[in-house]
């Protein structure tokens, strides 16, 4: 028996095949889109802090990844036997097929999304929190755009799997590509020729989709996003050019009273009480693991506490007692008065420097694009980066990234700036530029709490120094007291070692 090329070529124009191809493409795309959306929600549920929600998601994924699609298809198609009300929908093979495919694929797609969600740096959640972004906004603007970029190649792969799985829908007599082929070769017995045509149509659907997906991947590829430098007239004075305006008032901006926090047996904060006055620059120093980071993170609730009270401008802010841990109800709106700068910058990688800075004000409801942009540009100018406004974080050096992060915090017009080791992730030659910006802020009178190993902060800009050891505040003195303290005192010894 000879291979019948003429018959094969005639199948290229066989209308039933083209109809079936359109059907497979449509069924595949619908399954993929619906499954991708539901899968994302399921992946979020899988990470929920609510145990029943987590349990539901886990069980769903376990069950529908274990069930063969064929079983599910026949099950769904026959469901109207028990529930006649479902008949009008489920006895249509297309809908029954779509529902079975979506139910099954959602479980796989959820796991792909979960991998994407896990890949997003936890610092991104923290930066969003510090900018007062609520969960829905956080996932929409910050986490989802990054997670989807990670997940996209695997999501695309899953589409191909879906297209191939549609061939199973022939068991419930949906006229998809394979069934059209089967109907042909059971009549003419030209099995191989027909199957070559069947393969051609599947490859066609997959190729078209892969083409569009790779274009989408290319467009979303952060490393390929570049912004050019802008020519800026030298008129804008960067931070530090202003005169010394420091005046320390009596007004207390932040107060911690008897704050305690343990991690298991480790007491990270032990009965810590601390007041920060308006205009003050407070440095927190101490050996590694002494609780400095934990302390600063409790102020904006990045870290919960076991016991104690934190007030902001004399008002309730955070309380922890026998009744549990509580933040004020309007926490997300008010947290913006605490500008946070992280050790590892935590810039949003999919946004330009300017977008990083405008994001907070825009999220918090400032609709005047031009005004927000102008203010953001002035903050970037303050940190000496106006020329780099259109660059993405991956195009900036560590010191520049940290200065953008400072501008991002300043854009929320904070009452107090919190810095957690702002220079310790930087190469030594880049420390100076960040130090200069922070010094400039100090001379403008900004209230600041700086956790640091950098003794230049302590000696050059702080009015007060707090030293921690094993969770306790062991020294709390003014800059003058520090200067006069004896050379063999605990703090002087520590400062010499660092
Ligand atoms: P520092 O910033 O002074 O180096 P930290 O505040 O980071 O210290 O940590 C204080 C102590 O609390 C350390 O012993 C650290 O291991 C512990 N700790 C901090 N965060 C956590 C956490 N999330 N889980 C468990 N232990 C933690
Ligand atoms: Mg630390």
XYZ file of C-alpha atoms in Angstrom, residues 239-482:
244
model
C 19.716 67.104 49.401
C 22.393 68.468 51.672
C 22.637 71.848 50.028
C 20.278 73.424 52.531
C 21.389 74.959 55.782
C 21.157 73.218 59.091
C 17.556 73.542 60.214
C 17.621 71.046 63.021
C 15.470 71.891 65.994
C 14.497 69.200 68.396
C 11.076 69.760 69.873
C 9.388 68.262 72.896
C 6.758 66.677 70.678
C 7.059 62.888 70.679
C 6.531 61.327 67.261
C 6.901 57.647 68.137
C 6.873 56.032 71.515
C 7.430 52.382 72.353
C 6.407 51.306 75.834
C 7.411 47.964 77.343
C 7.601 46.193 73.997
C 8.372 42.492 74.058
C 8.860 40.086 71.178
C 10.112 36.507 71.242
C 10.809 34.077 68.441
C 10.361 30.722 70.175
C 12.780 30.816 73.087
C 14.702 33.765 71.683
C 13.666 37.083 73.246
C 14.384 39.502 70.414
C 12.952 42.532 72.229
C 12.954 42.626 76.005
C 10.810 45.295 77.646
C 11.960 47.971 75.207
C 10.806 51.531 75.892
C 11.878 54.337 73.609
C 10.777 57.837 72.641
C 11.597 59.594 69.380
C 11.120 63.371 69.449
C 10.351 65.539 66.452
C 13.541 66.550 64.645
C 15.656 63.937 66.361
C 18.100 61.623 64.576
C 18.346 58.437 66.551
C 20.956 55.811 65.715
C 20.420 52.270 66.903
C 23.595 50.244 67.176
C 24.538 46.925 68.716
C 25.947 43.521 67.860
C 24.369 41.324 65.217
C 21.237 39.584 66.494
C 20.671 42.084 69.282
C 17.167 43.012 68.048
C 17.801 46.241 66.110
C 15.963 45.184 62.965
C 13.137 43.676 64.970
C 12.812 46.926 66.895
C 12.550 49.181 63.866
C 10.142 46.810 62.099
C 7.705 46.811 65.008
C 7.114 50.539 64.471
C 5.411 50.045 61.105
C 4.022 46.617 61.975
C 6.282 44.680 59.625
C 6.892 42.730 62.802
C 4.161 41.989 65.336
C 4.860 42.193 69.065
C 3.841 39.988 71.961
C 3.369 42.699 74.531
C 3.562 46.458 74.812
C 2.231 49.581 73.204
C 3.403 51.815 70.384
C 1.944 55.281 69.901
C 2.258 57.656 66.968
C 1.963 61.386 67.629
C 0.579 60.510 71.026
C -2.270 58.431 69.559
C -2.877 54.692 69.735
C -1.065 52.860 66.971
C -0.180 49.293 67.959
C -1.119 47.435 71.120
C -0.399 43.894 72.254
C -1.755 42.449 75.466
C -3.691 39.438 76.727
C -6.391 40.215 74.140
C -3.894 39.916 71.300
C -2.114 42.119 68.774
C -4.040 45.091 67.386
C -3.290 47.885 64.938
C -5.472 50.967 64.569
C -8.266 50.450 61.994
C -6.945 53.106 59.600
C -3.436 51.662 59.747
C -2.906 51.513 55.959
C -3.719 55.192 55.530
C -1.558 56.354 58.395
C 1.460 54.073 57.980
C 2.623 56.351 55.158
C 3.785 58.871 57.750
C 6.531 56.340 58.536
C 8.935 56.301 55.592
C 10.796 52.985 55.522
C 14.124 52.327 53.813
C 15.293 48.715 53.667
C 18.739 47.212 53.623
C 18.053 45.544 50.264
C 16.197 48.528 48.738
C 13.101 46.522 47.745
C 12.415 48.673 44.708
C 9.647 47.411 42.407
C 11.668 45.909 39.524
C 8.929 46.257 36.900
C 8.611 50.009 37.419
C 10.992 52.814 36.465
C 12.640 54.905 39.182
C 9.959 57.543 38.608
C 7.119 54.996 38.737
C 8.559 53.612 41.970
C 8.306 57.100 43.438
C 4.868 58.002 42.038
C 3.303 54.644 42.940
C 2.596 55.463 46.613
C 0.946 58.864 46.076
C -1.086 57.535 43.155
C -2.217 54.474 45.086
C -3.318 56.715 47.924
C -5.671 58.561 45.640
C -3.773 61.478 44.161
C -5.331 61.558 40.670
C -3.419 64.575 39.415
C -0.824 62.761 37.299
C 1.122 65.851 36.372
C 1.375 67.092 39.958
C 2.389 63.666 41.297
C 5.013 63.407 38.601
C 6.389 66.863 39.315
C 6.651 66.154 43.046
C 8.274 62.779 42.363
C 10.797 64.402 40.045
C 11.647 66.926 42.736
C 12.281 64.081 45.192
C 14.480 62.303 42.653
C 16.325 65.593 42.185
C 16.744 65.820 45.949
C 18.590 62.510 45.952
C 20.520 63.531 42.840
C 18.816 61.093 40.463
C 16.495 63.183 38.301
C 18.531 62.201 35.238
C 17.829 58.537 35.958
C 14.049 58.872 36.402
C 13.214 56.699 33.400
C 15.627 53.901 34.228
C 14.547 50.580 35.680
C 16.102 49.357 38.927
C 18.242 46.784 37.093
C 19.907 49.681 35.262
C 20.973 51.389 38.500
C 23.883 50.821 40.880
C 23.231 49.793 44.489
C 23.786 53.309 45.768
C 21.433 54.735 43.149
C 18.795 52.130 43.987
C 18.968 53.044 47.634
C 18.619 56.726 46.796
C 15.508 55.945 44.690
C 14.172 53.998 47.668
C 14.742 57.053 49.856
C 12.925 59.252 47.290
C 10.060 56.720 47.223
C 9.679 56.998 50.984
C 9.975 60.801 50.911
C 7.213 61.015 48.297
C 4.701 59.969 50.969
C 5.649 63.084 52.907
C 6.578 61.118 56.021
C 6.844 62.544 59.503
C 9.684 60.207 60.326
C 12.087 58.126 58.282
C 13.077 54.624 59.393
C 16.283 53.142 58.003
C 17.328 49.525 58.536
C 21.044 49.312 57.745
C 20.638 51.428 54.608
C 24.249 51.056 53.488
C 25.212 47.551 54.525
C 24.244 45.948 51.190
C 26.422 48.424 49.295
C 29.973 48.219 48.011
C 32.186 50.441 50.168
C 32.656 53.049 47.439
C 28.871 53.492 47.163
C 28.254 54.068 50.881
C 29.277 57.723 50.692
C 26.545 58.829 48.263
C 23.765 57.325 50.402
C 25.344 58.661 53.568
C 25.395 62.120 52.029
C 21.674 61.969 51.176
C 20.808 60.872 54.722
C 23.050 63.573 56.166
C 21.253 66.075 53.962
C 17.886 64.909 55.301
C 19.219 65.300 58.816
C 20.285 68.854 58.135
C 16.814 69.609 56.736
C 15.396 68.618 60.107
C 13.850 65.242 59.201
C 13.090 62.997 62.173
C 14.940 59.729 61.649
C 15.624 56.371 63.240
C 18.649 54.662 61.712
C 19.684 51.122 62.491
C 23.311 51.002 61.478
C 26.751 49.487 61.652
C 28.121 52.630 60.043
C 29.770 54.596 62.803
C 29.900 57.652 60.528
C 26.107 57.959 60.977
C 26.497 57.787 64.709
C 29.238 60.354 65.011
C 28.236 62.753 62.233
C 24.469 63.009 62.252
C 22.816 61.506 65.321
C 21.548 63.454 68.263
C 20.960 60.300 70.206
C 22.329 56.805 70.236
C 20.650 53.663 71.478
C 22.677 50.517 71.916
C 21.008 47.116 72.069
C 22.257 43.812 73.405
C 20.275 40.563 73.544
C 16.998 42.404 72.988
C 17.608 44.965 75.741
C 18.259 48.655 75.324
C 21.516 48.882 77.280
C 22.523 52.448 76.417
C 20.348 55.430 75.505
C 22.306 58.708 75.466
C 22.552 61.994 73.622
C 25.405 62.772 71.228
C 26.986 65.040 73.862
C 26.801 62.338 76.512
C 28.345 59.898 74.039
